[in-house]
Tab-separated table of C-alpha atoms and ligand atoms in Angstrom:
chain	number	residue	atom	x	y	z
A	195	MET	CA	6.060	8.721	28.574
A	196	SER	CA	2.514	10.618	27.686
A	197	ALA	CA	1.013	11.619	24.670
A	198	ALA	CA	-2.012	13.217	22.737
A	199	ILE	CA	-3.894	13.375	19.821
A	200	VAL	CA	-3.783	17.277	18.857
A	201	GLY	CA	-5.144	17.466	15.516
A	202	VAL	CA	-8.063	15.265	13.192
A	203	GLY	CA	-8.590	14.583	9.290
A	204	MET	CA	-11.213	12.068	7.009
A	205	THR	CA	-12.573	12.737	3.881
A	206	LYS	CA	-16.120	12.217	3.060
A	207	PHE	CA	-16.156	8.426	2.549
A	208	GLY	CA	-18.515	7.097	0.322
A	209	ARG	CA	-17.954	5.699	-3.224
A	210	ASP	CA	-14.780	8.393	-4.643
A	211	LEU	CA	-13.267	7.803	-7.822
A	212	GLU	CA	-12.659	11.836	-8.421
A	213	HIS	CA	-9.882	11.298	-5.827
A	214	GLN	CA	-6.725	9.432	-6.634
A	215	LEU	CA	-4.976	7.499	-3.558
A	216	PRO	CA	-3.004	10.259	-2.758
A	217	GLU	CA	-5.285	13.528	-3.060
A	218	LEU	CA	-7.437	11.340	-0.637
A	219	ALA	CA	-4.566	10.919	1.779
A	220	ALA	CA	-3.690	14.938	1.495
A	221	GLU	CA	-7.451	15.547	1.968
A	222	ALA	CA	-7.027	14.499	5.368
A	223	ILE	CA	-3.691	14.776	6.046
A	224	HIS	CA	-4.030	18.450	5.469
A	225	LEU	CA	-7.277	18.784	7.802
A	226	ALA	CA	-5.296	17.095	10.791
A	227	LEU	CA	-2.817	19.740	10.107
A	228	GLU	CA	-5.494	22.558	10.545
A	229	ASP	CA	-6.732	20.999	13.421
A	230	ALA	CA	-3.305	21.296	15.003
A	231	GLY	CA	-1.938	24.387	13.939
A	232	ILE	CA	1.432	22.512	12.607
A	233	ASP	CA	2.949	23.253	9.343
A	234	ARG	CA	3.525	19.738	7.018
A	235	ARG	CA	7.254	20.232	8.085
A	236	ASP	CA	6.608	19.836	11.965
A	237	VAL	CA	5.883	16.582	11.204
A	238	LYS	CA	8.200	14.140	11.803
A	239	TYR	CA	7.011	10.195	11.090
A	240	VAL	CA	4.606	8.503	9.248
A	241	ALA	CA	2.525	5.549	9.671
A	242	PHE	CA	0.734	4.970	6.745
A	243	ALA	CA	-2.562	2.414	7.034
A	244	ASN	CA	-3.554	1.152	4.034
A	245	ILE	CA	-4.264	-2.803	2.418
A	246	GLY	CA	-3.758	-1.680	-1.750
A	247	GLY	CA	-4.381	-4.649	-3.398
A	248	TRP	CA	-7.682	-2.610	-5.167
A	249	SER	CA	-6.006	-0.055	-6.351
A	250	SER	CA	-3.366	1.472	-8.674
A	251	GLU	CA	-0.831	2.752	-6.087
A	252	PHE	CA	1.028	-0.487	-5.062
A	253	PHE	CA	4.294	1.053	-2.809
A	254	PRO	CA	2.224	3.635	-1.583
A	255	LEU	CA	4.103	5.555	1.423
A	256	PRO	CA	6.863	7.966	-0.531
A	257	ILE	CA	3.429	9.081	-3.153
A	258	VAL	CA	1.820	10.032	-0.608
A	259	CYS	CA	3.878	11.671	2.207
A	260	GLU	CA	6.063	13.891	-1.603
A	261	TYR	CA	1.965	14.593	-2.665
A	262	ALA	CA	1.055	16.259	0.716
A	263	GLY	CA	4.575	17.210	1.527
A	264	LEU	CA	5.319	15.465	4.176
A	265	THR	CA	9.052	15.428	4.327
A	266	PRO	CA	9.318	13.232	7.603
A	267	THR	CA	12.599	11.793	8.938
A	268	GLY	CA	10.717	7.975	9.490
A	269	GLY	CA	8.216	6.013	8.982
A	270	MET	CA	6.257	2.826	7.784
A	271	ARG	CA	3.325	1.379	5.467
A	272	VAL	CA	1.709	-0.621	8.916
A	273	GLU	CA	-0.795	-3.453	7.877
A	274	ALA	CA	-3.384	-5.446	10.535
A	275	ALA	CA	-5.992	-5.931	7.452
A	276	CYS	CA	-9.670	-4.115	9.072
A	277	ALA	CA	-7.252	-2.689	12.256
A	278	SER	CA	-4.370	-0.900	9.854
A	279	GLY	CA	-5.407	2.515	11.251
A	280	SER	CA	-5.624	1.466	15.032
A	281	ALA	CA	-2.373	-0.544	13.992
A	282	ALA	CA	-0.708	3.387	12.329
A	283	LEU	CA	-2.226	4.619	15.530
A	284	ASN	CA	-0.099	2.640	17.745
A	285	ALA	CA	3.228	2.818	15.531
A	286	ALA	CA	3.244	6.864	15.853
A	287	TYR	CA	1.741	6.700	18.983
A	288	MET	CA	5.496	4.634	19.758
A	289	ALA	CA	7.248	6.637	17.669
A	290	VAL	CA	6.580	9.634	19.834
A	291	ALA	CA	5.990	7.604	23.678
A	292	SER	CA	9.857	6.179	22.728
A	293	GLY	CA	10.837	9.699	22.194
A	294	VAL	CA	12.356	9.265	18.395
A	295	ALA	CA	9.826	12.285	17.418
A	296	ASP	CA	7.791	15.024	19.190
A	297	ILE	CA	5.096	15.247	16.320
A	298	ALA	CA	3.884	12.191	14.277
A	299	LEU	CA	1.013	11.373	11.767
A	300	ALA	CA	-1.287	7.901	11.647
A	301	VAL	CA	-2.613	8.006	8.720
A	302	GLY	CA	-5.085	5.451	6.601
A	303	ALA	CA	-6.492	6.093	3.048
A	304	GLU	CA	-7.838	2.786	0.660
A	305	ARG	CA	-9.478	3.620	-3.251
A	306	MET	CA	-11.431	0.410	-2.647
A	307	ASN	CA	-14.034	1.097	-5.626
A	308	GLU	CA	-11.010	1.070	-8.099
A	309	SER	CA	-12.020	-2.651	-8.256
A	310	GLU	CA	-14.992	-4.146	-9.089
A	311	THR	CA	-17.134	-5.583	-5.715
A	312	SER	CA	-16.069	-9.287	-6.561
A	313	GLN	CA	-12.754	-8.875	-6.721
A	314	VAL	CA	-12.416	-6.239	-3.775
A	315	VAL	CA	-14.816	-9.317	-1.891
A	316	GLU	CA	-11.805	-12.033	-2.664
A	317	LEU	CA	-9.221	-10.076	-1.698
A	318	LEU	CA	-10.800	-9.744	1.621
A	319	GLY	CA	-11.693	-13.312	1.949
A	320	ARG	CA	-7.924	-13.705	0.716
A	321	GLY	CA	-7.694	-11.892	4.018
A	322	GLY	CA	-8.947	-14.875	6.569
A	323	ASN	CA	-7.103	-17.998	5.258
A	324	PHE	CA	-5.887	-18.346	1.771
A	325	PHE	CA	-4.220	-21.386	1.935
A	326	TRP	CA	-6.701	-23.524	4.391
A	327	GLU	CA	-9.676	-21.365	4.235
A	328	PHE	CA	-10.425	-19.540	1.121
A	329	GLU	CA	-8.736	-21.478	-1.487
A	330	ASN	CA	-10.382	-24.442	0.000
A	331	PHE	CA	-13.314	-23.441	0.834
A	332	GLY	CA	-13.653	-19.739	-0.535
A	333	LEU	CA	-14.718	-18.440	2.303
A	334	THR	CA	-15.328	-14.464	2.212
A	335	PHE	CA	-15.849	-12.186	4.385
A	336	PRO	CA	-19.851	-12.028	4.680
A	337	ALA	CA	-19.193	-15.982	4.968
A	338	TYR	CA	-17.158	-15.750	7.669
A	339	TYR	CA	-19.461	-13.564	9.893
A	340	ALA	CA	-22.768	-15.540	8.758
A	341	LEU	CA	-20.458	-18.078	10.649
A	342	PHE	CA	-20.721	-16.066	13.763
A	343	ALA	CA	-24.252	-15.258	12.998
A	344	THR	CA	-25.244	-18.902	12.650
A	345	ALA	CA	-23.273	-20.108	15.383
A	346	TYR	CA	-24.779	-16.803	18.204
A	347	PHE	CA	-28.338	-17.901	17.260
A	348	GLN	CA	-27.926	-21.905	17.345
A	349	GLU	CA	-26.971	-20.763	20.989
A	350	TYR	CA	-28.578	-17.670	22.424
A	351	ALA	CA	-32.279	-16.143	21.451
A	352	ALA	CA	-31.138	-13.574	19.051
A	353	ASN	CA	-32.561	-13.362	15.521
A	354	GLU	CA	-32.540	-11.593	12.345
A	355	GLU	CA	-34.821	-8.345	13.578
A	356	ASP	CA	-31.986	-8.347	16.449
A	357	LEU	CA	-29.442	-7.594	13.844
A	358	ALA	CA	-31.456	-5.611	11.438
A	359	LYS	CA	-31.589	-3.461	15.129
A	360	ILE	CA	-27.935	-2.480	14.630
A	361	ALA	CA	-28.404	-1.219	11.142
A	362	VAL	CA	-31.048	0.779	11.944
A	363	LYS	CA	-29.487	2.882	14.681
A	364	ASN	CA	-26.308	2.802	13.203
A	365	HIS	CA	-28.334	4.013	10.197
A	366	TYR	CA	-29.811	6.323	11.728
A	367	TYR	CA	-26.535	7.878	13.546
A	368	GLY	CA	-24.343	8.154	9.831
A	369	SER	CA	-27.816	10.210	8.659
A	370	MET	CA	-26.213	13.241	10.922
A	371	ASN	CA	-22.583	12.692	9.679
A	372	PRO	CA	-21.537	14.523	6.988
A	373	LYS	CA	-18.630	12.700	6.469
A	374	ALA	CA	-21.090	9.233	6.209
A	375	GLN	CA	-21.273	7.217	3.175
A	376	PHE	CA	-24.782	6.020	3.979
A	377	GLN	CA	-26.861	9.651	4.972
A	378	LYS	CA	-30.669	7.745	4.632
A	379	ARG	CA	-32.378	6.490	7.602
A	380	ILE	CA	-33.304	2.497	7.596
A	381	THR	CA	-36.699	0.886	9.011
A	382	ILE	CA	-36.467	-3.001	10.079
A	383	GLU	CA	-38.423	-4.180	7.136
A	384	ASP	CA	-35.643	-2.448	4.752
A	385	VAL	CA	-33.086	-4.236	6.571
A	386	LEU	CA	-34.870	-7.605	6.158
A	387	LYS	CA	-36.593	-7.276	3.077
A	388	SER	CA	-32.917	-6.559	1.849
A	389	ARG	CA	-31.037	-9.181	-0.250
A	390	TYR	CA	-29.208	-12.454	1.939
A	391	VAL	CA	-25.611	-11.891	0.775
A	392	ALA	CA	-24.468	-15.067	3.414
A	393	TRP	CA	-27.635	-16.343	4.847
A	394	PRO	CA	-28.766	-14.524	7.698
A	395	LEU	CA	-26.736	-11.671	6.673
A	396	LYS	CA	-28.223	-8.849	4.138
A	397	LEU	CA	-26.783	-6.182	2.890
A	398	TYR	CA	-28.327	-3.845	5.016
A	399	ASP	CA	-25.427	-6.368	7.842
A	400	CYS	CA	-22.593	-5.609	5.690
A	401	SER	CA	-20.153	-2.349	6.228
A	402	PRO	CA	-20.497	-1.340	2.159
A	403	ILE	CA	-16.885	-1.104	0.120
A	404	THR	CA	-15.604	2.497	0.539
A	405	ASP	CA	-13.040	5.647	-0.644
A	406	GLY	CA	-11.819	7.238	1.654
A	407	ALA	CA	-9.025	8.438	4.491
A	408	ALA	CA	-8.446	10.143	7.992
A	409	ALA	CA	-5.899	11.176	9.528
A	410	ALA	CA	-4.674	12.119	13.751
A	411	VAL	CA	-1.739	13.942	14.557
A	412	ILE	CA	0.238	12.649	17.928
A	413	ALA	CA	1.926	15.124	20.050
A	414	SER	CA	4.879	14.437	23.068
A	415	GLU	CA	3.480	16.170	26.412
A	416	LYS	CA	5.424	19.748	25.586
A	417	VAL	CA	4.176	19.929	21.942
A	418	ALA	CA	0.194	19.377	22.984
A	419	SER	CA	0.580	21.501	25.889
A	420	LYS	CA	2.117	24.286	23.404
A	421	LEU	CA	-0.800	23.641	21.347
A	422	THR	CA	-3.782	23.349	22.153
A	423	ASP	CA	-5.719	23.446	25.601
A	424	THR	CA	-8.110	20.243	24.353
A	425	PRO	CA	-5.479	16.730	23.977
A	426	THR	CA	-7.031	13.973	23.436
A	427	TRP	CA	-4.345	11.428	25.430
A	428	ILE	CA	-3.689	8.414	24.195
A	429	LYS	CA	-4.561	6.669	27.634
A	430	ALA	CA	-4.338	3.174	27.130
A	431	GLN	CA	-4.307	0.851	23.902
A	432	GLY	CA	-4.426	-2.966	24.398
A	433	VAL	CA	-3.087	-5.053	21.295
A	434	ALA	CA	-3.580	-8.827	21.156
A	435	THR	CA	-3.571	-11.207	18.338
A	436	GLY	CA	-5.839	-14.512	17.451
A	437	THR	CA	-5.787	-17.543	15.397
A	438	ALA	CA	-5.675	-17.191	11.772
A	439	ASN	CA	-7.436	-20.382	10.984
A	440	LEU	CA	-10.757	-20.688	12.018
A	441	THR	CA	-10.903	-24.503	13.436
A	442	MET	CA	-8.313	-23.192	15.107
A	443	ARG	CA	-11.134	-21.154	17.446
A	444	LYS	CA	-12.550	-22.394	20.988
A	445	ASN	CA	-15.827	-20.991	19.434
A	446	PHE	CA	-17.536	-18.412	17.146
A	447	LEU	CA	-19.224	-16.937	20.320
A	448	SER	CA	-16.761	-14.242	20.992
A	449	LEU	CA	-13.122	-13.230	19.447
A	450	GLU	CA	-10.790	-13.759	21.838
A	451	SER	CA	-7.770	-11.241	20.286
A	452	ALA	CA	-10.989	-8.375	21.457
A	453	VAL	CA	-11.647	-9.932	24.929
A	454	GLU	CA	-7.716	-9.713	25.244
A	455	ALA	CA	-6.505	-6.364	24.516
A	456	ALA	CA	-10.168	-5.123	26.491
A	457	LYS	CA	-9.096	-6.596	29.549
A	458	GLN	CA	-4.775	-4.757	29.069
A	459	ALA	CA	-6.480	-2.089	27.975
A	460	TYR	CA	-8.686	-1.470	31.705
A	461	GLU	CA	-6.103	-2.862	33.226
A	462	LYS	CA	-3.843	0.281	32.073
A	463	ALA	CA	-6.934	2.341	31.996
A	464	GLY	CA	-7.916	0.943	35.421
A	465	VAL	CA	-11.067	-0.005	34.540
A	466	ASP	CA	-13.360	-1.337	36.185
A	467	ASP	CA	-16.489	-1.411	34.875
A	468	PRO	CA	-16.897	-0.847	31.351
A	469	ARG	CA	-21.180	0.257	31.473
A	470	LYS	CA	-19.989	3.474	33.590
A	471	SER	CA	-16.060	4.321	32.175
A	472	PHE	CA	-17.144	5.977	29.095
A	473	ASP	CA	-19.265	8.890	27.658
A	474	PHE	CA	-19.280	6.549	24.421
A	475	ALA	CA	-17.728	3.366	22.421
A	476	LEU	CA	-16.914	3.015	18.502
A	477	VAL	CA	-16.728	-1.010	17.778
A	478	HIS	CA	-15.824	-2.844	14.792
A	479	ASP	CA	-19.123	-3.205	13.637
A	480	CYS	CA	-17.916	-4.412	9.732
A	481	PHE	CA	-21.027	-7.058	9.789
A	482	THR	CA	-24.238	-6.819	12.734
A	483	ILE	CA	-23.188	-9.174	14.612
A	484	ALA	CA	-20.187	-8.086	14.875
A	485	GLU	CA	-20.951	-5.125	17.057
A	486	ILE	CA	-23.871	-6.830	19.338
A	487	LEU	CA	-19.861	-9.608	19.842
A	488	ALA	CA	-18.093	-6.511	20.668
A	489	TYR	CA	-21.288	-5.948	23.522
A	490	GLU	CA	-20.041	-8.748	24.571
A	491	ASP	CA	-16.064	-8.988	24.263
A	492	LEU	CA	-16.187	-5.526	25.547
A	493	GLY	CA	-17.989	-6.416	28.689
A	494	PHE	CA	-20.945	-4.044	28.008
A	495	ALA	CA	-23.330	-7.289	28.430
A	496	ASP	CA	-22.625	-10.401	29.932
A	497	ARG	CA	-21.548	-13.575	27.661
A	498	GLY	CA	-25.543	-14.142	24.991
A	499	LYS	CA	-27.186	-10.790	26.423
A	500	GLY	CA	-25.588	-8.682	23.727
A	501	TYR	CA	-27.934	-8.665	21.237
A	502	LEU	CA	-30.231	-7.301	24.132
A	503	LEU	CA	-28.535	-4.329	24.497
A	504	ALA	CA	-29.833	-3.921	20.527
A	505	ARG	CA	-33.259	-5.487	21.484
A	506	GLU	CA	-33.563	-2.559	23.722
A	507	GLU	CA	-31.516	0.046	21.995
A	508	GLN	CA	-29.128	0.126	25.182
A	509	THR	CA	-26.668	1.746	23.133
A	510	TYR	CA	-27.948	4.679	21.412
A	511	ILE	CA	-27.247	8.195	22.888
A	512	GLY	CA	-29.545	8.088	26.613
A	513	GLY	CA	-29.175	3.947	26.846
A	514	VAL	CA	-26.746	2.548	28.618
A	515	ILE	CA	-23.530	3.057	26.347
A	516	PRO	CA	-24.272	5.321	22.916
A	517	VAL	CA	-22.203	3.045	20.353
A	518	ASN	CA	-21.308	4.323	16.667
A	519	ILE	CA	-23.009	7.203	16.822
A	520	ASP	CA	-21.152	8.403	13.329
A	521	GLY	CA	-22.881	5.586	11.607
A	522	GLY	CA	-20.388	3.397	11.949
A	523	LEU	CA	-18.839	0.840	9.188
A	524	LYS	CA	-22.330	-0.235	8.417
A	525	ALA	CA	-23.108	3.190	7.696
A	526	LYS	CA	-20.082	5.564	7.368
A	527	GLY	CA	-18.123	3.191	5.407
A	528	HIS	CA	-15.269	1.176	6.029
A	529	PRO	CA	-12.346	1.591	3.878
A	530	ILE	CA	-10.208	-0.997	5.425
A	531	GLY	CA	-7.140	0.732	6.244
A	532	ALA	CA	-8.775	4.458	7.175
A	533	SER	CA	-11.286	2.418	9.251
A	534	GLY	CA	-9.905	2.623	12.699
A	535	LEU	CA	-8.456	6.267	12.254
A	536	ALA	CA	-12.031	7.370	11.218
A	537	MET	CA	-13.110	6.068	15.133
A	538	VAL	CA	-10.315	8.308	16.552
A	539	HIS	CA	-11.487	11.456	13.978
A	540	GLU	CA	-14.754	10.582	15.102
A	541	ALA	CA	-14.141	10.090	19.072
A	542	VAL	CA	-11.988	13.094	19.420
A	543	LYS	CA	-14.406	14.956	17.831
A	544	GLN	CA	-17.044	14.035	20.324
A	545	LEU	CA	-14.923	14.302	23.158
A	546	ARG	CA	-14.234	17.775	22.341
A	547	GLN	CA	-18.668	18.666	22.024
A	548	GLU	CA	-18.250	19.265	17.924
A	549	ALA	CA	-19.737	16.732	16.768
A	550	GLU	CA	-23.122	17.624	14.863
A	551	LYS	CA	-26.538	18.488	17.059
A	552	GLY	CA	-28.729	15.452	17.513
A	553	ARG	CA	-25.580	12.693	17.688
A	554	GLN	CA	-23.354	14.428	20.471
A	555	ALA	CA	-22.678	12.257	23.269
A	556	PRO	CA	-23.278	14.028	26.627
A	557	ILE	CA	-19.309	14.277	28.318
A	558	LYS	CA	-19.676	13.272	31.194
A	559	ARG	CA	-16.392	10.797	32.042
A	560	GLY	CA	-14.217	12.426	29.415
A	561	GLN	CA	-12.620	9.132	28.743
A	562	ALA	CA	-14.210	7.202	25.588
A	563	LEU	CA	-13.315	3.779	23.469
A	564	ILE	CA	-12.368	2.202	20.221
A	565	HIS	CA	-12.682	-1.121	19.360
A	566	ASN	CA	-11.049	-2.187	16.091
A	567	VAL	CA	-10.647	-5.921	14.787
A	568	GLY	CA	-8.849	-7.481	11.845
A	569	GLY	CA	-9.782	-10.485	9.499
A	570	THR	CA	-12.003	-12.016	12.096
A	571	GLY	CA	-10.163	-11.900	14.938
A	572	HIS	CA	-6.361	-11.778	13.770
A	573	PHE	CA	-5.874	-8.104	15.633
A	574	ALA	CA	-8.041	-6.846	17.329
A	575	TYR	CA	-6.923	-2.775	19.111
A	576	VAL	CA	-9.247	-1.702	21.849
A	577	THR	CA	-8.082	1.989	22.631
A	578	ILE	CA	-8.881	4.349	25.278
A	579	LEU	CA	-8.740	7.917	25.150
A	580	SER	CA	-9.144	10.658	27.470
A	581	LEU	CA	-9.485	14.250	28.341
A	582	GLU	CA	-7.572	14.315	31.469
A	583	LYS	CA	-3.891	13.185	31.411
A	584	PRO	CA	-2.440	9.585	32.758
B	680	COA	N1	-25.783	-1.385	2.861
B	680	COA	C1	-26.854	-0.307	1.876
B	680	COA	N2	-26.433	-0.091	0.932
B	680	COA	C2	-25.669	-0.519	0.188
B	680	COA	C3	-24.216	-1.622	0.700
B	680	COA	C4	-24.529	-2.247	2.216
B	680	COA	N3	-23.101	-2.607	2.592
B	680	COA	N4	-23.267	-1.730	-0.274
B	680	COA	C5	-24.091	-1.352	-1.011
B	680	COA	N5	-25.444	-0.443	-1.149
B	680	COA	C6	-26.091	0.002	-1.907
B	680	COA	C7	-25.574	0.880	-2.897
B	680	COA	O1	-25.598	2.274	-2.503
B	680	COA	C8	-26.281	0.748	-4.192
B	680	COA	O2	-27.617	1.363	-3.865
B	680	COA	P1	-28.332	2.392	-4.563
B	680	COA	O3	-28.406	0.725	-5.882
B	680	COA	O4	-29.279	3.442	-4.612
B	680	COA	O5	-27.075	3.383	-5.755
B	680	COA	C9	-26.952	-0.798	-3.583
B	680	COA	O6	-26.908	-0.498	-2.534
B	680	COA	C10	-25.992	-1.443	-4.971
B	680	COA	O7	-25.017	-1.413	-4.682
B	680	COA	P2	-23.414	-2.339	-5.581
B	680	COA	O8	-22.303	-1.564	-5.238
B	680	COA	O9	-24.457	-2.987	-6.496
B	680	COA	O10	-23.386	-3.523	-4.039
B	680	COA	P3	-22.288	-4.685	-4.024
B	680	COA	O11	-23.804	-6.059	-4.427
B	680	COA	O12	-21.969	-4.725	-5.178
B	680	COA	O13	-21.793	-4.810	-2.920
B	680	COA	C11	-21.333	-6.071	-1.237
B	680	COA	C12	-22.859	-5.328	-2.115
B	680	COA	C13	-21.939	-5.987	0.904
B	680	COA	C14	-21.740	-7.527	-1.126
B	680	COA	C15	-20.538	-5.301	-1.001
B	680	COA	O14	-21.033	-4.117	0.182
B	680	COA	C16	-19.418	-5.863	0.494
B	680	COA	O15	-18.563	-6.740	-0.046
B	680	COA	N6	-19.538	-5.266	1.660
B	680	COA	C17	-18.655	-6.484	3.286
B	680	COA	C18	-17.636	-5.472	2.687
B	680	COA	C19	-16.237	-6.749	3.749
B	680	COA	O16	-16.418	-7.492	3.139
B	680	COA	N7	-15.449	-5.685	4.614
B	680	COA	C20	-14.312	-5.866	5.525
B	680	COA	C21	-15.366	-6.589	6.288
B	680	COA	S1	-14.033	-7.264	7.737
């Protein structure tokens, strides 16, 4: 059964200790309900993406529902590390596609700044593999992705300046996005001069620690056609898992789960050439190297050539494929559970041509790709959204 996104909402991302977790979630929810033109009582199922740990609410789903005035007849908290938002979309989509609910809500929220950076970095690091990698070797997420970057540098002719190009592009688009955490443009020199976090990754190669929420309303075909003339259809979703232990990976030059999730999504959507099938893509740039790996894993560039797309500025609007034209996780921010749904928010706004001037992609194919990775590829979700009913 087909299902469509009929409403989206998100808070401004950033450091926001003024609002509690339920307040952040409720703001995104109310914006999404308003966008869909429905009442809170119409929501029959809620999938809530949240990692928590860094914030006070330990069992947040009922508190968020109560605060937002939702009375669903089903729901669950969803966790797939940094891909939790896409996992919530998947759960809400399944609730609608299976006929369990006519209208379901996927919402993600985090209040990460409630804890100090050191504690957040530790909690994220424990999301790799606590026993084998965190406790024994102290690996944190910047360190994990530094391993990918050094492997990539060793294999190909890429360098720190290529990584910097990703940060500059994403800050450029973030500067035009009023919802972005960082709305300032930066230069290659700014990136290269910034302090090392885990060599070769510097401050500007990292996504930040973010508070924020995002939500999407998913409706059945029957309800969607009554609510809006511009439903955004979930055309395909590929979901795959990878090993938690890095030692079990074949190499550090690709995320196998992302390759597999893309393969599934492309097969379902009938995508032959990913370079020519989407108006834009939103990819998981938790660190700049991750965006380059995504270019290759998704087939936007041949293996070992992803850095050239960055070097030649082919992922700006007007290039081979515009990528992260909302600022990406790098500049828009990365409130873990909310990030996948913020990508959905952006994709829907872009497809409806409602993005701000200067960062609206030309919409010719009516199709967009979302790539959301959990952990170091423990999970990968590739979602294809389309203005055309599947
Ligand atoms: N990019 C650009 N600027 C950043 C930034 C980032 N990622 N993180 C912080 N800043 C800025 C702040 O806005 C602040 O600027 P100001 O002095 O003008 O106000 C300055 O840098 C210092 O900020 P601070 O909060 O003290 O930085 P920090 O040292 O506590 O945190 C990191 C920096 C890189 C350690 C932290 O952002 C981090 O751990 N990021 C990775 C998060 C992560 O792993 N997510 C999961 C990915 S899968």
